Tab-separated table of C-alpha atoms and ligand atoms in Angstrom:
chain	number	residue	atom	x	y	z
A	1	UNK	CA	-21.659	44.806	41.041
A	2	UNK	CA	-23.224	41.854	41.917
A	3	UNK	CA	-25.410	41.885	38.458
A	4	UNK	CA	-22.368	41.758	36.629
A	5	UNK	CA	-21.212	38.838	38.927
A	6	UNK	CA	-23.941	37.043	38.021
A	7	UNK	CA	-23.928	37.421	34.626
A	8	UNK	CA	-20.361	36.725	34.133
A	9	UNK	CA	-20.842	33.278	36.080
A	10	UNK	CA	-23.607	32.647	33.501
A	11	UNK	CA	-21.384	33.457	30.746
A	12	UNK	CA	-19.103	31.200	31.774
A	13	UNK	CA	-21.214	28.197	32.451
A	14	UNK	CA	-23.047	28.388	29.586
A	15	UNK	CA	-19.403	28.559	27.266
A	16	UNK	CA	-18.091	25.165	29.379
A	17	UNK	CA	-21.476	23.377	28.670
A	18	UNK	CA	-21.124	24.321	25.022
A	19	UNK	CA	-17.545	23.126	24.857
A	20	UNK	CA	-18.412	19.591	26.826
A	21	UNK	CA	-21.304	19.139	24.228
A	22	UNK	CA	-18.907	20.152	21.588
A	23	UNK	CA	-16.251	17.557	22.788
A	24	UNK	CA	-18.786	14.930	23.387
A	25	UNK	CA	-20.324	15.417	20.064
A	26	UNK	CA	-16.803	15.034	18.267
A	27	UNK	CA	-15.991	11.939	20.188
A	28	UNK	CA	-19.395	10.532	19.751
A	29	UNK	CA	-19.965	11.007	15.505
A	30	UNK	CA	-18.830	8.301	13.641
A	31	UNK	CA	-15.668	8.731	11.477
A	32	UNK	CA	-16.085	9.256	7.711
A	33	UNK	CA	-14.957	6.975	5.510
A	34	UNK	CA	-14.451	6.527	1.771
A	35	UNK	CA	-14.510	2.944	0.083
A	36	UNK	CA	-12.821	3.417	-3.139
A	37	UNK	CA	-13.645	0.119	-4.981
A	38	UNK	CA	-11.485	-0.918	-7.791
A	39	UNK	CA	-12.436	-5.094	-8.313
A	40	UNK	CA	-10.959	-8.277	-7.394
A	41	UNK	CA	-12.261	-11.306	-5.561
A	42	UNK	CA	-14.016	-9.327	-2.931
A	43	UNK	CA	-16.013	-8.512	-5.828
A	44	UNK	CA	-16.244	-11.921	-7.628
A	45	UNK	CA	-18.832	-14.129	-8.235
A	46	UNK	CA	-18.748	-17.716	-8.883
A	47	UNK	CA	-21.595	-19.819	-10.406
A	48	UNK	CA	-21.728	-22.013	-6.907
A	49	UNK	CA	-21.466	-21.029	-2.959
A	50	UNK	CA	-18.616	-23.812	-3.162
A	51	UNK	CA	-16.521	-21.723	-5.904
A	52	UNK	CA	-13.795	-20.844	-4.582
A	53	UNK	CA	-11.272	-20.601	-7.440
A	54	UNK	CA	-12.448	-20.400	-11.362
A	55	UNK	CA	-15.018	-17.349	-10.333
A	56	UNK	CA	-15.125	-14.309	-12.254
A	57	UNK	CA	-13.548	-11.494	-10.220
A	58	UNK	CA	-14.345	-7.629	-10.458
A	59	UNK	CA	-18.522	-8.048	-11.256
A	60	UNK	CA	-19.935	-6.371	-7.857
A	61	UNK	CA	-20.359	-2.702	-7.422
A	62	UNK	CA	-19.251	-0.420	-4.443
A	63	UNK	CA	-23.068	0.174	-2.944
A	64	UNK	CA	-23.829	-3.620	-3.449
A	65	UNK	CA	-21.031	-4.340	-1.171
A	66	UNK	CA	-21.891	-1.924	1.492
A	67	UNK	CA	-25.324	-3.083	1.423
A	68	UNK	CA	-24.273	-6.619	2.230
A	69	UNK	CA	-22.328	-5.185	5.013
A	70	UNK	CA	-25.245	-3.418	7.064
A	71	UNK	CA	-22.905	-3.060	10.497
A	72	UNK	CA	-20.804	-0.677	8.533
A	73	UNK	CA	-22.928	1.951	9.654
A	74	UNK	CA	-22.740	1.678	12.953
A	75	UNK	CA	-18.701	2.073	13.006
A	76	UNK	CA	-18.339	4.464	10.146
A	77	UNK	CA	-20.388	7.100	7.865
A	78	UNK	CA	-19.788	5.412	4.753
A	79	UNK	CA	-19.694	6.614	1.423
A	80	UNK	CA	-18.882	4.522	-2.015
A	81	UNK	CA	-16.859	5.398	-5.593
A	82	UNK	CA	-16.412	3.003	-8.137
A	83	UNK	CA	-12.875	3.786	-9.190
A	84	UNK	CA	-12.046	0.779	-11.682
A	85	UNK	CA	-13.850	-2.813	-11.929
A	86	UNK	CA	-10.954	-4.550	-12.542
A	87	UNK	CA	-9.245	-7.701	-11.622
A	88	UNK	CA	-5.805	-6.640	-10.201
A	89	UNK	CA	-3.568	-8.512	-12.560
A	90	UNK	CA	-4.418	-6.172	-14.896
A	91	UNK	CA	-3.587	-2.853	-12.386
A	92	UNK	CA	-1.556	-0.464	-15.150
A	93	UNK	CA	0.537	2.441	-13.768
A	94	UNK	CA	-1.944	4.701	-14.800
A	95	UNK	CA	-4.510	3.033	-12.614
A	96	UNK	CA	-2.397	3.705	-9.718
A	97	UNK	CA	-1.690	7.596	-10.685
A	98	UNK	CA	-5.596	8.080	-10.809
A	99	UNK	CA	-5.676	5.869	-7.846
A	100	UNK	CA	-3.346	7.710	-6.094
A	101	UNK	CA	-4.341	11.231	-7.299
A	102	UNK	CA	-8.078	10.648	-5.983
A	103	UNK	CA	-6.883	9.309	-2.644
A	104	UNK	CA	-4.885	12.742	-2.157
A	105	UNK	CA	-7.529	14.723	-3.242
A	106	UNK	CA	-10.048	12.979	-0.633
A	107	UNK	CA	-7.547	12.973	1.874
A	108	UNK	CA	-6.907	16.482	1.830
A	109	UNK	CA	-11.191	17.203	2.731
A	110	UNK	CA	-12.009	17.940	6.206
A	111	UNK	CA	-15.312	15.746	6.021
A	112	UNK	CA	-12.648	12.608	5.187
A	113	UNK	CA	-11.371	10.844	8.187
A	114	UNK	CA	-9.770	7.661	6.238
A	115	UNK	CA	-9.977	5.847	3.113
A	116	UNK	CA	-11.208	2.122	2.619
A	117	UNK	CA	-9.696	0.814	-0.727
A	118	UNK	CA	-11.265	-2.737	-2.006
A	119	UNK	CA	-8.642	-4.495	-4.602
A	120	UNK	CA	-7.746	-7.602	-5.905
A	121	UNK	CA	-5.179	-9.533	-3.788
A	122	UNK	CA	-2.745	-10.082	-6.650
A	123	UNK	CA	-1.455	-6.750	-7.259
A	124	UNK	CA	-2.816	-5.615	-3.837
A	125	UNK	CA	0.525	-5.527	-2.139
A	126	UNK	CA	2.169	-3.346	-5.130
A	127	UNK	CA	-0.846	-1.083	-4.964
A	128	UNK	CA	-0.441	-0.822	-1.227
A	129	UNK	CA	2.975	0.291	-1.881
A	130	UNK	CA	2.848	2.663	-4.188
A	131	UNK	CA	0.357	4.601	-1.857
A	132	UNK	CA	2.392	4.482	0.953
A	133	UNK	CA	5.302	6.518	-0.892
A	134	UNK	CA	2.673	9.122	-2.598
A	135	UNK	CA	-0.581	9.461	-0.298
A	136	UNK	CA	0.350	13.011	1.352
A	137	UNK	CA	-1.770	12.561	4.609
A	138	UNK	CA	-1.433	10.999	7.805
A	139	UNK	CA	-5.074	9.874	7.440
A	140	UNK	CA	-5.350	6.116	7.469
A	141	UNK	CA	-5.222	4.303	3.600
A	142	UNK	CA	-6.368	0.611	4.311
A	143	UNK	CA	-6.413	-1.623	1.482
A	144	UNK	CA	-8.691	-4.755	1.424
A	145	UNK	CA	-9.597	-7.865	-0.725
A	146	UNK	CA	-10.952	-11.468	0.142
A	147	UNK	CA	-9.593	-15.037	-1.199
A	148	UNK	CA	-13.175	-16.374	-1.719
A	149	UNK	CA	-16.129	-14.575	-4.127
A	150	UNK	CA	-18.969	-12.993	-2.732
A	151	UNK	CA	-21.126	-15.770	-3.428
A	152	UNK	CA	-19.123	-18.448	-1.699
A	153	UNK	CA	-19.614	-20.332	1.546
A	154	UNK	CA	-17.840	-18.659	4.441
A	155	UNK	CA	-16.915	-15.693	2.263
A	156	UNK	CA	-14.008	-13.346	3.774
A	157	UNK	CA	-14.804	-10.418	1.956
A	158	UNK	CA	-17.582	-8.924	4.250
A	159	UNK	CA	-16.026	-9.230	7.585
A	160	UNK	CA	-12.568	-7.922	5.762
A	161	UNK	CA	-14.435	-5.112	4.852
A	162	UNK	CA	-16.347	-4.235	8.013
A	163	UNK	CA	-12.549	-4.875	9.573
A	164	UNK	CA	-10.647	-2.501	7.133
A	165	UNK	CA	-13.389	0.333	7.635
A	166	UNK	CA	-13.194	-0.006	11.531
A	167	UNK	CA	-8.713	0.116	10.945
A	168	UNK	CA	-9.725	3.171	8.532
A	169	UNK	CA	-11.910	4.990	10.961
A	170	UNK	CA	-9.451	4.809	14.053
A	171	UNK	CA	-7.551	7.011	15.516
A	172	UNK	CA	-4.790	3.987	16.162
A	173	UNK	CA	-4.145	4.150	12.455
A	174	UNK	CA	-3.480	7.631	11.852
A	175	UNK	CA	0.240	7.675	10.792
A	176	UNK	CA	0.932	3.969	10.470
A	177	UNK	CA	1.210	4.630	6.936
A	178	UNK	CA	-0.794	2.760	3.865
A	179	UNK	CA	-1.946	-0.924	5.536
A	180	UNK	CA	-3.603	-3.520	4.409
A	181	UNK	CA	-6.026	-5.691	6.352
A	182	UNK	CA	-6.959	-9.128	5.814
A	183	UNK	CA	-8.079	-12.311	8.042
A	184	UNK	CA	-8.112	-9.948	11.266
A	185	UNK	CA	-4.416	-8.667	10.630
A	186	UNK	CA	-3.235	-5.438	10.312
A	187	UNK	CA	0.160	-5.582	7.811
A	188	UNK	CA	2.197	-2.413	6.761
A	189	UNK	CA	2.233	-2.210	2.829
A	190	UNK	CA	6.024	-2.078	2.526
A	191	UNK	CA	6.652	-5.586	4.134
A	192	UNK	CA	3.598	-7.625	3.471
A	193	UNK	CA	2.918	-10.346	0.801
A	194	UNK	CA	0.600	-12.623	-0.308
A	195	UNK	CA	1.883	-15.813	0.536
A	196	UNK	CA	-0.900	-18.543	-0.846
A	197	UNK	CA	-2.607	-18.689	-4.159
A	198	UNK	CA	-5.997	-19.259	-2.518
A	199	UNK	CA	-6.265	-19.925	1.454
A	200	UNK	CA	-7.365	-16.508	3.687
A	201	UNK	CA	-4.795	-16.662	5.682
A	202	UNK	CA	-2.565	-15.470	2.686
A	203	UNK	CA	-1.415	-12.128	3.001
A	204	UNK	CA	1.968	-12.017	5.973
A	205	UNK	CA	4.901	-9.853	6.634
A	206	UNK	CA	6.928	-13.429	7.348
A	207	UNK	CA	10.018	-12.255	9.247
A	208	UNK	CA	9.438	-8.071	9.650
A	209	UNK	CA	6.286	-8.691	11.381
A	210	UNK	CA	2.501	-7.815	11.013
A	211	UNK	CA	1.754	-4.537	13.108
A	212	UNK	CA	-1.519	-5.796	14.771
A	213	UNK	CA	-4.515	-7.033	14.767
A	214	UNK	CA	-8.630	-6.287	14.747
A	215	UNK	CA	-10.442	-7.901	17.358
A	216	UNK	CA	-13.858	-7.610	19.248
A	217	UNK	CA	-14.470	-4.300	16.697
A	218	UNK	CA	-10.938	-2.680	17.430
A	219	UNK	CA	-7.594	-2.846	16.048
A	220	UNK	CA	-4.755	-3.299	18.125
A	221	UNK	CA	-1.053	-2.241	17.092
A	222	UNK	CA	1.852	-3.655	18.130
A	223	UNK	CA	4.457	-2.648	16.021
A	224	UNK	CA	5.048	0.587	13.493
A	225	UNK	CA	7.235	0.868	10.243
A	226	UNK	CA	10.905	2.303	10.981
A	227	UNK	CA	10.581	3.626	7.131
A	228	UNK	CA	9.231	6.745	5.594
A	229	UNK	CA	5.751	6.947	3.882
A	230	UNK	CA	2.699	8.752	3.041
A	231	UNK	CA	3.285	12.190	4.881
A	232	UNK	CA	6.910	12.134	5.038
A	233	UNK	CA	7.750	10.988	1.418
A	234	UNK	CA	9.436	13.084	-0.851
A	235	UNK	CA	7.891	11.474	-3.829
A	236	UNK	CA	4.441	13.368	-5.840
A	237	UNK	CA	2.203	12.302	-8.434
A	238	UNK	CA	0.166	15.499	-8.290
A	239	UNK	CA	1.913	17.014	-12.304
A	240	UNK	CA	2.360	12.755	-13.652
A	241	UNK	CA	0.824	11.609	-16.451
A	242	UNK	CA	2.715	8.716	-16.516
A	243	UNK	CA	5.352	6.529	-15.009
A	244	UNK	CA	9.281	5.674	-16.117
A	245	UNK	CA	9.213	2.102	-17.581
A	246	UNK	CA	11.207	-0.295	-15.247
A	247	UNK	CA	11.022	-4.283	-15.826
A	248	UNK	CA	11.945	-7.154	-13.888
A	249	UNK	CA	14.593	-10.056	-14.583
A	250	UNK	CA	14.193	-13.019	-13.029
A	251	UNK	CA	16.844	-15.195	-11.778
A	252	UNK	CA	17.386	-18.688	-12.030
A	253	UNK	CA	19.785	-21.447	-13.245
A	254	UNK	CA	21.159	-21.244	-16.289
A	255	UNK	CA	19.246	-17.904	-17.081
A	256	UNK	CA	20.039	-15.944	-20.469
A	257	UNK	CA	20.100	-12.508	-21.481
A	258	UNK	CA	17.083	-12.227	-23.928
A	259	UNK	CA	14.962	-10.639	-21.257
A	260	UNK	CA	17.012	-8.168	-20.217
A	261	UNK	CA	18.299	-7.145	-24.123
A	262	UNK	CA	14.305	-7.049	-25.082
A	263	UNK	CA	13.197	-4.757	-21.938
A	264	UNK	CA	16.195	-2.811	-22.531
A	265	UNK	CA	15.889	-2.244	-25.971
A	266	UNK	CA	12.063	-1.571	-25.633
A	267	UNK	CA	13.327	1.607	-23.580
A	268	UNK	CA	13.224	0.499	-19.384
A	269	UNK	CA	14.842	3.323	-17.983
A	270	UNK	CA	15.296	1.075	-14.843
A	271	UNK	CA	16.028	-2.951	-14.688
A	272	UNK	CA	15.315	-4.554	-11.352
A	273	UNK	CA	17.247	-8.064	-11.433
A	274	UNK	CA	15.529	-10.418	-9.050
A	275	UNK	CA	18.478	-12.640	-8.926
A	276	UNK	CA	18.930	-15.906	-6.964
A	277	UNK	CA	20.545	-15.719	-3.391
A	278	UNK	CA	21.921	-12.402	-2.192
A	279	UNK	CA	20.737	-10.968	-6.220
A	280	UNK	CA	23.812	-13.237	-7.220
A	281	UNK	CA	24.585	-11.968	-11.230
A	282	UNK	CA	25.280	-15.586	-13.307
A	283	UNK	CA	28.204	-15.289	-15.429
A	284	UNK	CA	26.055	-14.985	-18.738
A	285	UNK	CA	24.134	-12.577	-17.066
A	286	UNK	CA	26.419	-9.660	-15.850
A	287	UNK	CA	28.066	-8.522	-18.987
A	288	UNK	CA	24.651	-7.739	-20.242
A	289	UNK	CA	23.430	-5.856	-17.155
A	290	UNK	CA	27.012	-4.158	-17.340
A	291	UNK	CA	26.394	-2.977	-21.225
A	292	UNK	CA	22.486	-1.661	-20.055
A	293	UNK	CA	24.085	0.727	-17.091
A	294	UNK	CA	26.086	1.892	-19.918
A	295	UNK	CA	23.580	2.751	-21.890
A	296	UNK	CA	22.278	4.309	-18.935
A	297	UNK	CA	19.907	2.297	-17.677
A	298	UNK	CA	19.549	2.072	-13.730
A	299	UNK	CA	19.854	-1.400	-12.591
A	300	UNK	CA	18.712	-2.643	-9.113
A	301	UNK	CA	19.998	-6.298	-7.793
A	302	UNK	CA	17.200	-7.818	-6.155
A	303	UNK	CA	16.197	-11.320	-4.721
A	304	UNK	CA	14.118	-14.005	-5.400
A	305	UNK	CA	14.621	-15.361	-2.120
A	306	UNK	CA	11.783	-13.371	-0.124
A	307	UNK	CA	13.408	-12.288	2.591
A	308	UNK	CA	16.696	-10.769	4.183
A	309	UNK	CA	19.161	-7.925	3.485
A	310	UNK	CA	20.005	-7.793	-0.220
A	311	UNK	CA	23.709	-6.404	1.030
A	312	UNK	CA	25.330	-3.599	-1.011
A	313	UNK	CA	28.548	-4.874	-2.505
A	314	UNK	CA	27.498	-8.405	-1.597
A	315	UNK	CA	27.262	-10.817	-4.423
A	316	UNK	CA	28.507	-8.308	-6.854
A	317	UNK	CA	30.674	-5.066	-6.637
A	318	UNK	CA	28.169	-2.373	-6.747
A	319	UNK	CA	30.400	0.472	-6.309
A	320	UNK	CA	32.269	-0.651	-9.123
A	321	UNK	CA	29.551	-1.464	-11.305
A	322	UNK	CA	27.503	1.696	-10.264
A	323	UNK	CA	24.037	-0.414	-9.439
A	324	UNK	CA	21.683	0.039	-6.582
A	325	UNK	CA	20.919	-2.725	-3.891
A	326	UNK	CA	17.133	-3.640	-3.049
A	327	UNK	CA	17.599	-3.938	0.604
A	328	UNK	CA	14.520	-5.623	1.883
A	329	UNK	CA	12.361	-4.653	-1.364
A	330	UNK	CA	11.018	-7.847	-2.704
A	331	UNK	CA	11.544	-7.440	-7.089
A	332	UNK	CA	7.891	-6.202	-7.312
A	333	UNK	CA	8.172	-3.138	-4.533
A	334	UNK	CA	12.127	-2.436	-5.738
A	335	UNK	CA	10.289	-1.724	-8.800
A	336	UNK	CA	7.659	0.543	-7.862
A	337	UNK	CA	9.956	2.542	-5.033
A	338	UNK	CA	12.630	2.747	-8.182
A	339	UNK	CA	9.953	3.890	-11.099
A	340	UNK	CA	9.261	6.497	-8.283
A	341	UNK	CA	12.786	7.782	-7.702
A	342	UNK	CA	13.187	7.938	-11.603
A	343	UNK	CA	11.086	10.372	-11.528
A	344	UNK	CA	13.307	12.671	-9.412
A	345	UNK	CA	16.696	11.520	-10.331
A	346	UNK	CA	19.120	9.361	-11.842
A	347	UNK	CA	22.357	9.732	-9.416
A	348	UNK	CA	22.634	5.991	-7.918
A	349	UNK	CA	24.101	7.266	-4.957
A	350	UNK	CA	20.454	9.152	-4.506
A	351	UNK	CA	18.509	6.198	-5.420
A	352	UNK	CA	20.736	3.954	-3.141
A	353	UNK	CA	19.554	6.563	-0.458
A	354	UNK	CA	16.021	6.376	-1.441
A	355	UNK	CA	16.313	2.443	-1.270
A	356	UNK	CA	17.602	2.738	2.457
A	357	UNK	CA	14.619	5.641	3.574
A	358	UNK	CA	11.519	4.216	2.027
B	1	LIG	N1	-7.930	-11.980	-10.242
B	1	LIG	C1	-7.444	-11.829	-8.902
B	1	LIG	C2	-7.345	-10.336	-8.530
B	1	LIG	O1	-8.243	-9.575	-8.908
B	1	LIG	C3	-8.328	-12.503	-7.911
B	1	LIG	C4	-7.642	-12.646	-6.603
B	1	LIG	C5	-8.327	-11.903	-5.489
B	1	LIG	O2	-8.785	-10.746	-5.662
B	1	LIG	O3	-8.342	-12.481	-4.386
B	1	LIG	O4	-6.392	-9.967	-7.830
């Protein structure tokens, strides 16, 4: 009897030592992280460390960029893929459906904690975006660039990067949905913009709010998204090959209708009008985006203005006329979330739904 005591106790000891060196194991190993590179500025060189604009954008590689960040490794088991060397003007929807298909398929490996994605900062708020309503994880996306080349004086791209690993490794992030970190801010990719053709301090979410910040090697959230994304979007890229066309009007004084006529004739199965005000429709204007939702094109009013509520049945009747309002979409996201819903639907009252969700 008192063998089998004994060796019972033993049993159990030695199965809680195992588990506290199993815990303290997970806690201690380093996340995983993958930096999917695609180009921009954070990737630039320029011919002088004082060239800060005129540089040539999307010329470094993936490894060269960890190497010149050496403290990744101590926050993050790092691994690079060179996705595209681009500069992010020239982002295509296709880029973004292999963009977006690679994420998911990392995403969805055990050995990946979170993904780091280097990007120009032109685009990088549409690219942001259109991950946050396809990635199907919780897993932290984090999308980074820099203002200045690698070769410049005081370049941001280095500590952005370390930053945006550290956001993409942490637990805080899981479930924030995609972000994008720049200048020690943490911003949610549905509100954020870039704000400033060239200073670091460019990318904001002006009156929604960045969500935190990263500081002394940790980020700190403050706020969360009240919209859907990443896990609980009904939208998948998974059986694209491509996306519906959908073009963007801009508004101002004493506008015309050739843009609209050409995009529509050219086949845009959606029109996003990024009209002035409250997506105010000129006189000239409306008769034309009247004779397009005819044809059966879907037509979103949008502003210009940056920010606010673009109010359904506002400037225009929109029951009557049968088009969508943006909400707080700026033009460029209206027309990513819309190219998206396309692909599920054409019933406005849907899309109007999908406009107030995502
Ligand atoms: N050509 C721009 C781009 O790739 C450079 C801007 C930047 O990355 O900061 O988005």
């Amino acid at each position: 009897m008192h063998k089998k005591l004994t060796g019972r106790w033993l049993l159990t000891m030695v199965s809680l030592l195992v588990a506290v060196a199993g815990a303290h194991a997970q806690t201690a190993r380093l996340p995983n992280v993958t930096i999917l590179a695609t180009g921009g500025t954070i990737a630039g060189t320029g011919a002088t460390s004082t060239t800060t604009v005129g540089y040539t954008a999307a010329t470094v590689g993936v490894q060269q960029l960890i190497q010149a960040v050496p403290e990744l490794a101590k926050v993050a088991n790092v691994k690079g893929e060179q996705v595209f060397q681009i500069a992010s003007e020239s982002m295509t929807n296709e880029h973004w459906l292999t963009l977006g298909k690679r994420v998911n398929a990392l995403l969805a490996q055990n050995d990946v904690d979170g993904i780091v994605i280097t990007h120009g900062t032109d685009t990088m708020e549409e690219t942001a975006y259109f991950l946050d309503l396809v990635v199907k994880s919780r897993k932290p996306v984090v999308l980074v660039g820099a203002m200045r080349p690698s070769t410049a004086l005081s370049a941001d791209g280095p500590i952005n990067l370390y930053n945006a690993a550290l956001v993409a490794g942490s637990q805080e992030a899981v479930g924030k949905g995609v972000l994008i970190a720049l200048n020690d801010q943490i911003h949610a990719a549905r509100d954020v913009t870039k704000t400033n053709t060239s200073t670091p301090d460019s990318f904001k979410t002006p009156e929604l709010g960045l969500l935190g910040y990263i500081q002394g090697g940790k980020p700190f959230f403050y706020r969360a998204s009240t919209r859907k994304h990443t896990a609980d979007s009904e939208f998948d890229i998974a059986n694209l090959s491509a996306l519906p066309q959908v073009d963007i009007v801009y508004g101002y004084a004493n506008m015309n209708t050739v843009a609209l006529d050409a995009f529509v004739a050219a086949g845009a199965k959606g029109i996003i009008h990024a009209g002035v005000g409250d997506g105010s429709l000129a006189a000239k204007v409306k008769p034309g985006l009247v004779a397009a939702r005819k044809k059966g094109t879907i037509i979103v009013r949008a502003s210009r203005v940056g920010q606010g509520i673009l109010a359904r049945n506002g400037e225009a009747n929109d029951d009557e006329l049968d088009f969508v309002a943006a909400d707080t979409l700026s033009p460029q996201k209206a027309r990513i979330l819309l190219m998206l819903a396309l692909t599920k639907t054409t019933n406005t009252k849907d899309i109007q739904r999908m406009f107030y969700t995502y």
